[in-house]
Structures are given as C-alpha cells and as structure tokens.
Short mmCIF file of C-alpha atoms in Angstrom, two decimals:
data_model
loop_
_atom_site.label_atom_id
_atom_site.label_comp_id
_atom_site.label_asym_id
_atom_site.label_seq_id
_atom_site.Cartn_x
_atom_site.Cartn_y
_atom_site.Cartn_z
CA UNK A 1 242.36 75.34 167.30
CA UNK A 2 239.92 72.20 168.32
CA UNK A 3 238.54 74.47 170.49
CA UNK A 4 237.64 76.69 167.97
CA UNK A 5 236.40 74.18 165.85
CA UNK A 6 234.21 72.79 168.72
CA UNK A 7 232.70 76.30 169.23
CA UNK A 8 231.87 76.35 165.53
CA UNK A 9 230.45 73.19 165.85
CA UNK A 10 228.24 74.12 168.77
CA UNK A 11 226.59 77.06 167.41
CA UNK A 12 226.02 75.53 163.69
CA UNK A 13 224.26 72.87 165.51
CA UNK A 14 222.03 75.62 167.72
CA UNK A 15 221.59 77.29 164.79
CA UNK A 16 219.89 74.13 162.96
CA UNK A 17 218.33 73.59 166.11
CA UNK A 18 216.61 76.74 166.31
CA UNK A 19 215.68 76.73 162.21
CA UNK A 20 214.08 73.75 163.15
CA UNK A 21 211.92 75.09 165.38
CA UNK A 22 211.30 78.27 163.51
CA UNK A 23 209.91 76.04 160.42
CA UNK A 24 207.95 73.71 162.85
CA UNK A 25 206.32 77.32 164.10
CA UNK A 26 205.92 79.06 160.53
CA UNK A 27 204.42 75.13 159.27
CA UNK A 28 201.63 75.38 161.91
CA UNK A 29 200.66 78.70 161.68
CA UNK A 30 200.16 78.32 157.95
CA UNK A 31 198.26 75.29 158.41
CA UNK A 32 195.97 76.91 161.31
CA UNK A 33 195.55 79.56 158.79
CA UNK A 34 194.37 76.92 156.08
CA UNK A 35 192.24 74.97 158.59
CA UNK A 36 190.59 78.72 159.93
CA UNK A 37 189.55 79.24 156.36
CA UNK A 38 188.26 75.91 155.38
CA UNK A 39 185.82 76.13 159.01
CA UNK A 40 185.20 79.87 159.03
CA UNK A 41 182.01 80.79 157.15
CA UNK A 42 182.80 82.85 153.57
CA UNK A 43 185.15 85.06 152.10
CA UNK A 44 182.30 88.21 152.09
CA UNK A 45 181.11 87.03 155.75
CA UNK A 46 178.92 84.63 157.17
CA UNK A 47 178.41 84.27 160.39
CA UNK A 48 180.63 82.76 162.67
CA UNK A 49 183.30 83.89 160.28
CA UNK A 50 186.28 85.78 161.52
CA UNK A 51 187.74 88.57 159.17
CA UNK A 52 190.94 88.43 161.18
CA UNK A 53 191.20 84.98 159.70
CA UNK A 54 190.00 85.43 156.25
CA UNK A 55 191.72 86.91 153.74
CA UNK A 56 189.07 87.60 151.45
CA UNK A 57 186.84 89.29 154.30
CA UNK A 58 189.81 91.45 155.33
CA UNK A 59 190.18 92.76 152.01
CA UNK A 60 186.59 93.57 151.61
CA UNK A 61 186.87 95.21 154.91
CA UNK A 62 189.21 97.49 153.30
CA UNK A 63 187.87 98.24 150.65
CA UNK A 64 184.94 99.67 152.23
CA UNK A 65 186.62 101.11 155.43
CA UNK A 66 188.59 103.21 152.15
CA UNK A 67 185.87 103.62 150.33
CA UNK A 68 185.55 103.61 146.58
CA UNK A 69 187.59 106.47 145.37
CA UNK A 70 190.46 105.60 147.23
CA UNK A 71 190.08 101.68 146.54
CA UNK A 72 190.22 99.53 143.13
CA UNK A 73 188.83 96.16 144.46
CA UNK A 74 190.79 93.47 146.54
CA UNK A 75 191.90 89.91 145.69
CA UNK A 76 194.15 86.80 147.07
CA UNK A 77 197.37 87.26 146.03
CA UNK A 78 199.30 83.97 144.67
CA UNK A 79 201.17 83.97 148.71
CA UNK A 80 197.65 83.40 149.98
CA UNK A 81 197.51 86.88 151.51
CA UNK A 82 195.06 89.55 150.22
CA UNK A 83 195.90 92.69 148.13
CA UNK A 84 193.88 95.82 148.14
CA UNK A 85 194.31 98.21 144.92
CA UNK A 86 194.29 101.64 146.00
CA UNK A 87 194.88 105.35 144.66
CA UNK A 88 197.40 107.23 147.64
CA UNK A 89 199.81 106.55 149.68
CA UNK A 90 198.27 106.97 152.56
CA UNK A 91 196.06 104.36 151.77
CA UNK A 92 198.59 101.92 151.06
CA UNK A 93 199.93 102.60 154.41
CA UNK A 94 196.71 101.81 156.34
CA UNK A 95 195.85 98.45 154.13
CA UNK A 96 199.46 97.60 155.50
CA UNK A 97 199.09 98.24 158.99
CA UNK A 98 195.80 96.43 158.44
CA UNK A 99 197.76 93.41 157.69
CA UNK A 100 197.01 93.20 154.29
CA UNK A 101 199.52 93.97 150.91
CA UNK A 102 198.67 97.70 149.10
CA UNK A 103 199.12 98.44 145.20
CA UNK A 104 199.37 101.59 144.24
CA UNK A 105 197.09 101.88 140.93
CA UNK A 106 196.25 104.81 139.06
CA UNK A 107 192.35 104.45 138.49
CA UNK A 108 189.62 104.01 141.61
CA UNK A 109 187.09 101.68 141.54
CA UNK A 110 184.56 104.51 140.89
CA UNK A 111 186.33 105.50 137.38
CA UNK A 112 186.56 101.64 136.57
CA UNK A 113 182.37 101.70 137.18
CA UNK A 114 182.26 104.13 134.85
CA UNK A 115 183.49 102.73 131.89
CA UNK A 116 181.71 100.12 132.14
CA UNK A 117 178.51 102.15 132.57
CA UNK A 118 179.69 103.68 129.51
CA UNK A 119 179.86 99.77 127.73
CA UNK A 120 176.40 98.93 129.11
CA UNK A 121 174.62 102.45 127.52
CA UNK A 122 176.18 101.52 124.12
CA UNK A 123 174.18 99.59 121.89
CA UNK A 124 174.18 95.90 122.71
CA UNK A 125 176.67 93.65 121.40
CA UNK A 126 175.46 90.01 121.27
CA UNK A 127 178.88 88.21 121.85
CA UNK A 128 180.72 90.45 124.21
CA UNK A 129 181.08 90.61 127.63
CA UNK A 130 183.20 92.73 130.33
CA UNK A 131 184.71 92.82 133.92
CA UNK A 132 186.60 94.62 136.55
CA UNK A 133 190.22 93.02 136.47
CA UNK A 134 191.53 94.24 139.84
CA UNK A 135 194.99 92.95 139.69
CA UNK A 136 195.47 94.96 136.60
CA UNK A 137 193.33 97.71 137.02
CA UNK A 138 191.43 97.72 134.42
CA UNK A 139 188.43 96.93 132.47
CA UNK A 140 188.33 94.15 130.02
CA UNK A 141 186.34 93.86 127.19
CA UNK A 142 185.75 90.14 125.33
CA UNK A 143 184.14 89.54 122.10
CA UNK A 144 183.27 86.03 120.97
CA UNK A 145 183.97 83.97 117.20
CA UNK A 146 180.22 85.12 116.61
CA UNK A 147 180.75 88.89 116.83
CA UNK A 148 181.10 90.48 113.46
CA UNK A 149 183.87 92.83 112.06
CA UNK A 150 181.36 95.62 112.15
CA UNK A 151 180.43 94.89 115.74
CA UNK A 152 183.80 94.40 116.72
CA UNK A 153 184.98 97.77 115.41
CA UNK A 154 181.98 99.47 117.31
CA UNK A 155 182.92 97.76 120.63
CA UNK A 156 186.64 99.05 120.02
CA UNK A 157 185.92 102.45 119.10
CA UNK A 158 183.97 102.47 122.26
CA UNK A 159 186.68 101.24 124.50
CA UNK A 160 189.50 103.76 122.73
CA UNK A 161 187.24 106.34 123.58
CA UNK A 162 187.23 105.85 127.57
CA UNK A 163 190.59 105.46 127.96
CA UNK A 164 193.50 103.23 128.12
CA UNK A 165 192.66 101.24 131.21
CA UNK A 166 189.56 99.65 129.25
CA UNK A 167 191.65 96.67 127.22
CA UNK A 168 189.64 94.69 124.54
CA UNK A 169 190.30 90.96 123.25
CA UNK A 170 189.11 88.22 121.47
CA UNK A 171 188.13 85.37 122.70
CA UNK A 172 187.60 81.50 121.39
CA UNK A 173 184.53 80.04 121.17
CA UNK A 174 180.60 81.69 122.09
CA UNK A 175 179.44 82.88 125.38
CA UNK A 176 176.24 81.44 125.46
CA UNK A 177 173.77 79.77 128.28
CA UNK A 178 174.83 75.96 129.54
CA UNK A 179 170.83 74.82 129.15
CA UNK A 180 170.41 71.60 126.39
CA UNK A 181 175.55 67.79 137.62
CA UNK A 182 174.39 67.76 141.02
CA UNK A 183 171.50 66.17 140.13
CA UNK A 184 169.97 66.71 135.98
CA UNK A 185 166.74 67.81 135.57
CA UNK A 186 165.14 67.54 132.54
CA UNK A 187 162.17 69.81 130.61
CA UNK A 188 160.49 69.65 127.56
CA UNK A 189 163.61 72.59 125.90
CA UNK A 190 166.52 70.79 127.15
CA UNK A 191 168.40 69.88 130.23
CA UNK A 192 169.79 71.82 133.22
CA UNK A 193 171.64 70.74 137.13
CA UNK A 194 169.61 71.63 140.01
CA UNK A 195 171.72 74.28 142.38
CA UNK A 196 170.50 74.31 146.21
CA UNK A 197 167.63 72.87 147.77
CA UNK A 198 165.42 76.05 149.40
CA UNK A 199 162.79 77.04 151.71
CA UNK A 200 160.34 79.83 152.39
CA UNK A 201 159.42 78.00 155.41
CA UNK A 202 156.18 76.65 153.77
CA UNK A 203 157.76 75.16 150.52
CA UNK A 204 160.61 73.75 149.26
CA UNK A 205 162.33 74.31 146.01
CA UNK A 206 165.81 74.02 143.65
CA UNK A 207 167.36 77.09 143.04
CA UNK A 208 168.74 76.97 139.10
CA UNK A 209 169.11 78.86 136.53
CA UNK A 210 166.83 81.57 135.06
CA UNK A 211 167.61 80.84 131.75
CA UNK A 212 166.87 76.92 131.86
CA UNK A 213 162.88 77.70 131.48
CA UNK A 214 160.15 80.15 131.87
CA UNK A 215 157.44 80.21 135.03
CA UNK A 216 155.31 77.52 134.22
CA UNK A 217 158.30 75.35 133.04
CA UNK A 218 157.45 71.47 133.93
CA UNK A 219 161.32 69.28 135.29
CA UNK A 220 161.48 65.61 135.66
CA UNK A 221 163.83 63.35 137.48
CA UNK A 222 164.37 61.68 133.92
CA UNK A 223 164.25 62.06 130.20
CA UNK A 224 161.06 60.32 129.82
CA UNK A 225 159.30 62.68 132.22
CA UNK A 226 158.11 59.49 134.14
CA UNK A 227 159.55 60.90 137.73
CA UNK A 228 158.35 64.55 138.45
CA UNK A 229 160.66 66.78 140.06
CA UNK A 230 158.71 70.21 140.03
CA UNK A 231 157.31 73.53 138.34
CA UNK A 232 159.41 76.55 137.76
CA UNK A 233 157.27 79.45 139.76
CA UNK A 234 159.73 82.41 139.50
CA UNK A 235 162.48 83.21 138.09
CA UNK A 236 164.69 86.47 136.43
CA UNK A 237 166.12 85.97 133.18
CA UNK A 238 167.95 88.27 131.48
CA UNK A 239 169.36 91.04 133.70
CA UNK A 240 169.56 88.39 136.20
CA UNK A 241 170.03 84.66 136.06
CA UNK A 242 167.78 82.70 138.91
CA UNK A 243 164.40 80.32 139.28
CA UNK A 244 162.86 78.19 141.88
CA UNK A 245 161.57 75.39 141.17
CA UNK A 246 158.90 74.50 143.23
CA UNK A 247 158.74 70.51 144.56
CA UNK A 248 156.12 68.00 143.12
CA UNK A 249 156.00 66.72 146.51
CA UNK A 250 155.88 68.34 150.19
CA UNK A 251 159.11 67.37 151.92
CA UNK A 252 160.82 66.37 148.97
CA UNK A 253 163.81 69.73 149.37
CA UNK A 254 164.32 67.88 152.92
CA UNK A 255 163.77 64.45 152.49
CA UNK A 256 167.23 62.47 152.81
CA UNK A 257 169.46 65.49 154.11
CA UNK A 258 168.99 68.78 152.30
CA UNK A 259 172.37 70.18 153.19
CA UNK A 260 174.75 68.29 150.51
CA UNK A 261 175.48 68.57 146.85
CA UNK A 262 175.98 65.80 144.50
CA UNK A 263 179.18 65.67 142.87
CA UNK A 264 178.98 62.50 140.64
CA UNK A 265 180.15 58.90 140.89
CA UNK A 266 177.50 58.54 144.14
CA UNK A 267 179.22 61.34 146.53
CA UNK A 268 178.14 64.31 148.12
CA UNK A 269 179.56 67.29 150.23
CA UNK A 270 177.98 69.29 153.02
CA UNK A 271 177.46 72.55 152.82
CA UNK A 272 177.06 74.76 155.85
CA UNK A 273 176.33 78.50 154.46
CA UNK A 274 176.29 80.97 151.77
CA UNK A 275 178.69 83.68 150.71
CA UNK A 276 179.82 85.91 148.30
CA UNK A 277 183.81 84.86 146.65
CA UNK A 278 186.66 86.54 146.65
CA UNK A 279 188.73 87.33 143.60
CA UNK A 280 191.39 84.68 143.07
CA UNK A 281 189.62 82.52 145.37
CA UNK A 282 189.62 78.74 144.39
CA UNK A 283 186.55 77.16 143.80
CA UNK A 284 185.02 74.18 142.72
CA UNK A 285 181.46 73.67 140.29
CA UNK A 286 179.31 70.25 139.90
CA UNK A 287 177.34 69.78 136.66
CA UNK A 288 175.10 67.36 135.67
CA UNK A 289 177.42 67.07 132.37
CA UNK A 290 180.98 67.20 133.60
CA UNK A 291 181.02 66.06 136.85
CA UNK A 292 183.15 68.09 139.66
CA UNK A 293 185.61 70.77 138.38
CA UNK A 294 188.12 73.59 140.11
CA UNK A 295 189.32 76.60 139.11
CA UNK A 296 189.71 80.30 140.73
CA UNK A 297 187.16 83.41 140.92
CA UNK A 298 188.94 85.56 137.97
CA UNK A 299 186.21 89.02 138.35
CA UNK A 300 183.11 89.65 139.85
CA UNK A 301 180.19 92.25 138.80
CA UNK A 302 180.83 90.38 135.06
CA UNK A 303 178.26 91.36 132.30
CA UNK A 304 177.54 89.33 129.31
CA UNK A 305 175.47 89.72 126.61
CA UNK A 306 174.19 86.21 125.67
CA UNK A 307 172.05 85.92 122.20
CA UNK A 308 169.21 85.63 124.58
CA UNK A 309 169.97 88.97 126.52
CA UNK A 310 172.42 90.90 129.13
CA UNK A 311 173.00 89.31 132.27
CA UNK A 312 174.95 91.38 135.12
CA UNK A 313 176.05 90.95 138.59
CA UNK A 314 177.86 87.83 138.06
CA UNK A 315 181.28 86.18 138.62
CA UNK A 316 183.47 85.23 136.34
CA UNK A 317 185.96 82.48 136.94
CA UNK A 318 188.01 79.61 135.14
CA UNK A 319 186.40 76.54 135.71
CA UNK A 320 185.20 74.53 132.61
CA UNK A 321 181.81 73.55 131.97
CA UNK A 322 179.32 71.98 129.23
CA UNK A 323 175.45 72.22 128.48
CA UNK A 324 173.37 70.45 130.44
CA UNK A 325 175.76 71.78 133.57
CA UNK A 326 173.45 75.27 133.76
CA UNK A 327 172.33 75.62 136.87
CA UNK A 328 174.21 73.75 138.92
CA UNK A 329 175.76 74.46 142.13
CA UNK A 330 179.50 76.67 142.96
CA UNK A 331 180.70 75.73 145.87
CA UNK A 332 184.14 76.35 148.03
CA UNK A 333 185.17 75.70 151.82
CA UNK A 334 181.45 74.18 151.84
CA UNK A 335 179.88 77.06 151.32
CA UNK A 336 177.06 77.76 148.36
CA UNK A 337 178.49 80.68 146.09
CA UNK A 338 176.47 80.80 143.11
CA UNK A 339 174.52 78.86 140.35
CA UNK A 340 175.85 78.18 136.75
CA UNK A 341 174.68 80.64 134.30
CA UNK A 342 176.84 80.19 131.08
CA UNK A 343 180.26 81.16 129.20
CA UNK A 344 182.64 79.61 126.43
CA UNK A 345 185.10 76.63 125.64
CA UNK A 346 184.28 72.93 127.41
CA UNK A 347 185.84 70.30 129.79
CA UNK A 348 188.39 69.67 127.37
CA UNK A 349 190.01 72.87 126.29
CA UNK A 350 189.09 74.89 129.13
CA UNK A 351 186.88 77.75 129.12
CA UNK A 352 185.18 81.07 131.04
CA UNK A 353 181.95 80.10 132.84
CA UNK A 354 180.00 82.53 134.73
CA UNK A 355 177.84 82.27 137.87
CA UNK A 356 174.93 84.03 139.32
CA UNK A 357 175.75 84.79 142.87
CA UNK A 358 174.14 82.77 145.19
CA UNK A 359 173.14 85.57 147.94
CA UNK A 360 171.28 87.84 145.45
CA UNK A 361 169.54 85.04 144.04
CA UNK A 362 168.61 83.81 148.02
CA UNK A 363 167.47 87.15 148.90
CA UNK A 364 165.67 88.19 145.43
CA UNK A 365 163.40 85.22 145.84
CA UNK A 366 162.92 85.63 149.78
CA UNK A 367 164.19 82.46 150.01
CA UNK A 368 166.87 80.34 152.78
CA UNK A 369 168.83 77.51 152.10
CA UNK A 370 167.44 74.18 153.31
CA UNK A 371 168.72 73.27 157.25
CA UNK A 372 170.90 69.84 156.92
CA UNK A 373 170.38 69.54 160.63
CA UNK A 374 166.75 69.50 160.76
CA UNK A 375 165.28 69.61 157.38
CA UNK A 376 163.66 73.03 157.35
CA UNK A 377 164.61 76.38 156.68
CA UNK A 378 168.05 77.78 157.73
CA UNK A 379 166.06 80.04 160.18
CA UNK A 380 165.91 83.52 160.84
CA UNK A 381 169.31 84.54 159.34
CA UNK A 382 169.22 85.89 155.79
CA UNK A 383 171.48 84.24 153.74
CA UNK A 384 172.63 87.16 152.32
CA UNK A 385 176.32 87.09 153.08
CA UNK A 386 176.69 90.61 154.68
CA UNK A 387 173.84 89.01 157.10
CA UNK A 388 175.21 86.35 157.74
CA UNK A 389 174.02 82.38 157.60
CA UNK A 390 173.19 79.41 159.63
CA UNK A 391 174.55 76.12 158.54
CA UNK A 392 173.27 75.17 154.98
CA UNK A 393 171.12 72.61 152.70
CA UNK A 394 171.83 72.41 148.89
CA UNK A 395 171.21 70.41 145.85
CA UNK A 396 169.98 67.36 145.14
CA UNK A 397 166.44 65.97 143.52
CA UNK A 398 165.20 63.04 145.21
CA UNK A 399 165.98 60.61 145.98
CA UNK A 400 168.40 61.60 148.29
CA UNK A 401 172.20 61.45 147.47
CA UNK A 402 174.37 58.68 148.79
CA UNK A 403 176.61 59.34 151.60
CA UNK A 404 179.75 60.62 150.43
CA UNK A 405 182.88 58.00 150.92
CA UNK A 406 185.34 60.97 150.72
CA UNK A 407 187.29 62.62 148.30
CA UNK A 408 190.83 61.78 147.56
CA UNK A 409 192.85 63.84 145.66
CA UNK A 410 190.61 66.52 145.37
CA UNK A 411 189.41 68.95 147.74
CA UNK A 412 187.70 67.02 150.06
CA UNK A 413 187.74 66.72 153.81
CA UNK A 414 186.59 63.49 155.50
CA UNK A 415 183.62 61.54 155.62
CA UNK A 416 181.33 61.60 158.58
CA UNK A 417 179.07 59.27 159.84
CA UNK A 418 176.38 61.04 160.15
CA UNK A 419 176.49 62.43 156.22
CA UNK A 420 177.97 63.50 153.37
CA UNK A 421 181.41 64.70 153.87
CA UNK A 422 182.10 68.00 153.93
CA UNK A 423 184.47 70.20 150.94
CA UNK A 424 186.98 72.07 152.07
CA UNK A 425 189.74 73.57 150.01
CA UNK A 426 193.24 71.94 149.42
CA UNK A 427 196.15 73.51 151.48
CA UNK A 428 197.59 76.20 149.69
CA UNK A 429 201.63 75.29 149.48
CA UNK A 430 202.66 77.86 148.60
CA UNK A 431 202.13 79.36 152.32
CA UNK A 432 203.81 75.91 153.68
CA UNK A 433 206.52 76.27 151.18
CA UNK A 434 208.57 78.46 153.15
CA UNK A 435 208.61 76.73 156.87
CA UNK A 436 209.26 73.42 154.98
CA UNK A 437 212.31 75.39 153.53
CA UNK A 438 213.82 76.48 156.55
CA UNK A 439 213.37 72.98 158.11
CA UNK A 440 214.67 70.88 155.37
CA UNK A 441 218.26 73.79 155.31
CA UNK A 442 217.99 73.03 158.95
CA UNK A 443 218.40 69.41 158.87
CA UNK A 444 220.84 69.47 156.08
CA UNK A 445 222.90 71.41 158.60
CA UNK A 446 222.46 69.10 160.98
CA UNK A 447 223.65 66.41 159.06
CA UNK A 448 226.68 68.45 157.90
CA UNK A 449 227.77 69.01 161.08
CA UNK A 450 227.34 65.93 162.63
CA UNK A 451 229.02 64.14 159.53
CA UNK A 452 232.24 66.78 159.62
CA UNK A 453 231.86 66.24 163.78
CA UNK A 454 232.21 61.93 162.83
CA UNK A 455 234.64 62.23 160.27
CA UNK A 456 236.85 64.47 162.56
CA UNK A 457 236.50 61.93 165.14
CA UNK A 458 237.57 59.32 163.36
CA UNK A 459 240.63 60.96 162.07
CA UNK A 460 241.59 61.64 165.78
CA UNK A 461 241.65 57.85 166.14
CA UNK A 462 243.06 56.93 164.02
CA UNK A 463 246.14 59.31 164.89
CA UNK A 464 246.00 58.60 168.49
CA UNK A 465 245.91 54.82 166.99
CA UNK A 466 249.15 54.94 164.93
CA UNK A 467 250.82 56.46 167.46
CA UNK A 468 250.08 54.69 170.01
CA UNK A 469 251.00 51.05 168.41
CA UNK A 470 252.60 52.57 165.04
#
C-alpha cells in the first residue's frame, strides 16, 4: 500500500511539474505575442509589420482574400484573437485554418453597404449618424437630444424599410465638432489640438482638423495671438475632416524632434508610423482639453451628420473628449491613426468621439509624416497604410516637447535617452490569464503533495518512535 501511495505521489508531483512548464510556455508566448504587436508597425499594415503576428492585419487579410460577399468585416475578439464575420461555411472553415475565429452571419458586407447607401440618399438628418457594427452584423443608426420627433420618425421609417439588420437608437447628448491637447492652437473662432507634424519635403505643417477653420485661417501658440504658429492652406471640411497648417517659420515641424506627441503634464511619446485600426482595437487620444484618454475602435467607415455638414470615412470609438480637443492626435502601439473630428458626451460621463483616419488625410494632402530621426520627411514610402511607412514624426507646436519621463500606469513603454518614450499598449490579460492559471493549479499541487508527503512522514515517526521506546 506505501508503495502505491508513493507511485501516486510521484506522478502528482510530475504532473505539477509538467503544468508548470506548460504555463511558463503558454505565459511567454502570450507575452511575445503582446511585445510583436506593440513593435510591429499597424493593425492595416505598415511596413515592417508581420500579419502572422497581428491580429488585426490577419483579419483584414481575410476579409479581402474572401472578398466582400462572403465577408462582414473583422474585429479583435475580447481573447485577443481576431474574428472574421462571414456568410458560408466554407468560409468559416478557411478563416479557421487561417488561424483566425469564423462567425457565421446572415448579411455580407456588401448588403450592410447598402443600407447605408440607402441612409446617406435620404434627406439629411442633422443629429444622426450611422456605422457598420461587425460583431453584430448590422447597421446602427443614432439620433442625438437635438433631432426632432418628426425627424426621428423619418430616420425610422427609413431604417424599417431596409430591413431588420439596420437597428436605430437614441443617443445622449449632440454630435457636434470638438472646435471652441497635444499642443492648443488658438484662432480668432475658437480653439483646436494640433495632430502630426508633416512634410511635403519643402514645408512643414500640423495636420488638424478640417472643421477647426477655413484656408486662410490664422493659429497662434497662445490666446493673445502674440506667438504665431501658422496659416491653414488646405483643408476638406464636410465630407471629409482634414487641414494643414502651414508653419510661420521654416524648420519649425522639425525643430526639437518631430516624431513625438504631447500628452500633457510635460511628456511625450514617439511615434514610428501610420496605420489604419482595427475594430476593437485599444487606443489612446491626446487633447489639448482633456489630456490623454483610452478607449477601443467601436466601427469604422462612421458617417455623421454634424449641424455643419456630413462627414464620412471615419472611425468611431469610445474614448471621451471635450472642445478645444478637435484635432488632436489618435494614437496606439506608437503609431498615428487619425485626428479628432467630433462626437457626444465629455470626460466625465463618457461619450462617442470620432476620428478622421490618419492615412486618407496623409495621402489626400500629398503629405508624409515628419522623420524623428532626421527631421525631414518620412521618405519615399507613402504613409498610406496599405503602402506602408517609415518611422514617424507627429504633433507638437514649438517649442519642442519635453522629453517624456515615462508613463506609469498607463500605456507607456520606457523612456529613452535619446527622446520621448515610446506608447505601446498595455498587455492584454486576458491572453496571460490562462498560463498564469495552469501555473498557480500547478503549484497548489505541489504544495499538496509535498504537505500530504510531510505529514505522512511524520506520522511514520512517530509510530516507528512509540514503538521503538513506547
């Protein structure tokens, strides 16, 4: 029988051995995951960037190796890994061997298109705005406090009349355009945050929002328009939501490290390239207003229809922001993603803000982001994320930001000496969680059997004990 018992003994304790080493395994491959996406270029692909590695860029890949009428959009699933919506089985089956998860939905990306084709030929609805939601599959419709009964019935009747998959809702609050940090600028209308510092190889400008003034528009460093920043010299607004800003000075875009973003309280980040986001992607947006905030990518291709007029193209995500934050720089894994353009609630409620994407703005304007490295253009590479794109410059107005000291807390990685320290996203636990669960059951077995293995040891002498000298 202690024989037995020694056997059982033996393989518990290989067995809590061997969980041990499986966590240690499944704990480093989650974190070389993590790490891969925090240094590979963007979630839509920019060069350098390895789809294999990237959830966002295999789901993409998907979606277009499938095409659209087999394919409803792709997101990152709460696990980390990405999920591609799609119409047949057969499909599903190749997303899987891909190495991504399938979900069977019952409308393609090309009927979701539609309605909202249908939404935009209506007659405008100041108020309202609508977006793709991919993990549902369906279109969803918002209408703000300001839209009236009568409106709100039109927008409905619309919506019942596509179909079932188009889903409309209320919403607090008014969408409407942030203008009235990175860095404030200031005009004679109001207030906005400058985005990323740019080049055309001859010039340098801020890319910001479209809506935060006209061509011709005059910015300032301050209130008192005593420090000139620069002169607005193109710019879409509506239908888009973009401007450059052209420097006062030559050299000021570069002057004092072009690639970082100023995030408040005296720190910056470095960012290295431009991309387009993922759905359910976390990012992170600086405002002139508010400071840094996080939040995820909830839709892209969002329309709105501000009081001021429709706006497309955009993405729609979570994260809070305030007036005065228009224009200002969204950021993840330090990449540039897209420029504040407006939305509802504040800071202290929470909200919907939208974004202009970065790489349509880039390439609409014939711009690059500014070079960190050597203060120029970001060279040949477009920075249109299918293209790809060399390291990165972003916002700031001079004079330049202070060095970073590093983030704690937040998603920061660690300062460098040479700059601003660079933002990288926060380890996702929920992919740790489960390596950290089998090694925590595997030490508890260890314990267990090493505290039965003591106790039974002990008993043994003390019987040996008593009868020995009993």
């Amino acid at each position: 029988m202690r024989h037995v018992r020694r056997r059982v003994h033996r393989l518990a304790r290989l067995a809590a051995a061997c969980g041990l080493v499986c966590g240690g395994v499944m704990v480093s491959s989650a974190m070389a995951s993590e790490n891969s996406g925090r240094t590979t270029a963007a979630p839509a692909g920019v060069s350098g960037a390895s789809a294999s590695s990237d959830p966002s860029a295999l789901g993409t890949r998907m979606v277009s190796r499938l095409g659209t009428s087999r394919t409803a959009g792709s997101w990152i699933g709460s696990d980390g890994r990405p999920v591609v919506a799609v119409t047949d089985t057969e499909a599903a089956d190749e997303v899987r061997r891909a190495g991504a998860r399938a979900k069977v939905v019952a409308h393609s990306m090309d009927r979701l298109r539609s309605a909202t084709e249908t939404l935009s030929a209506a007659p405008r609805v100041p108020g309202t705005a609508w977006a793709l939601d991919y993990a549902s599959n369906k279109v969803v419709v918002h209408a703000d406090s300001t839209v009236s009964a009568a409106g709100w019935s039109r927008l409905s009747g619309i919506a019942k009349g596509i179909g079932g998959y188009v889903e409309t809702e209320r919403t607090r609050g008014a969408f409407t355009t942030r203008v009235n940090g990175a860095a404030p600028i200031f005009a004679a209308n109001g207030r906005c945050s400058a985005g990323f510092n740019v080049t055309d190889g001859r010039d340098d400008f801020v890319l910001t929002a479209g809506h935060c003034g006209p061509v011709g528009t005059t910015w300032f460093q301050d209130g008192q328009g005593a420090a000139p920043v620069g002169t607005t010299v193109a710019g879409t607004f509506p239908g888009s939501d973009f401007s450059l800003v052209r420097y006062e000075t030559a050299g000021s875009g570069t002057r004092g490290g072009p690639g970082v973003v100023d995030i408040g309280g005296g720190r910056a980040v470095r960012i290295i390239g431009a991309a387009d986001p993922g759905v359910g992607q976390q990012v992170f947006r600086s405002g002139s207003t508010t400071g840094l905030h996080s939040g995820k990518v909830t839709a892209l291709n969002a329309t709105v229809n501000y009081p001021e007029g429709t706006v497309t193209g955009l993405i729609e995500t979570d994260v809070c922001a305030e007036p005065g934050d228009s224009g200002g720089p969204l950021i993840a894994q330090g990449l540039a993603l897209g420029v504040t353009s407006g939305g509802n609630g504040d800071c202290r409620s929470g909200g919907t803000t939208f974004f202009q994407p970065a790489t349509k703005a880039l390439e609409a304007l014939g711009v690059k982001l500014a070079d960190p490295a050597s203060g120029t253009g970001a060279g040949d590479d477009d920075t249109a994320a299918a293209r790809g794109q060399s390291p990165a410059g972003a916002a700031a107005v001079p004079p330049a930001v202070p060095e970073s000291p590093g983030l704690t807390g937040s998603p920061g990685a660690q300062g460098s000496a040479g700059g601003p320290a660079s933002l990288s996203e926060i380890v996702n636990s929920r992919t740790l969680a489960p390596g950290l669960a089998v090694i925590a059951v595997s030490l508890l077995a260890l314990l267990a059997t090493h505290w039965i293995r003591t106790s039974q040891d002990r008993r043994r002498f003390r019987s040996s004990y008593s009868q020995n000298w009993g």
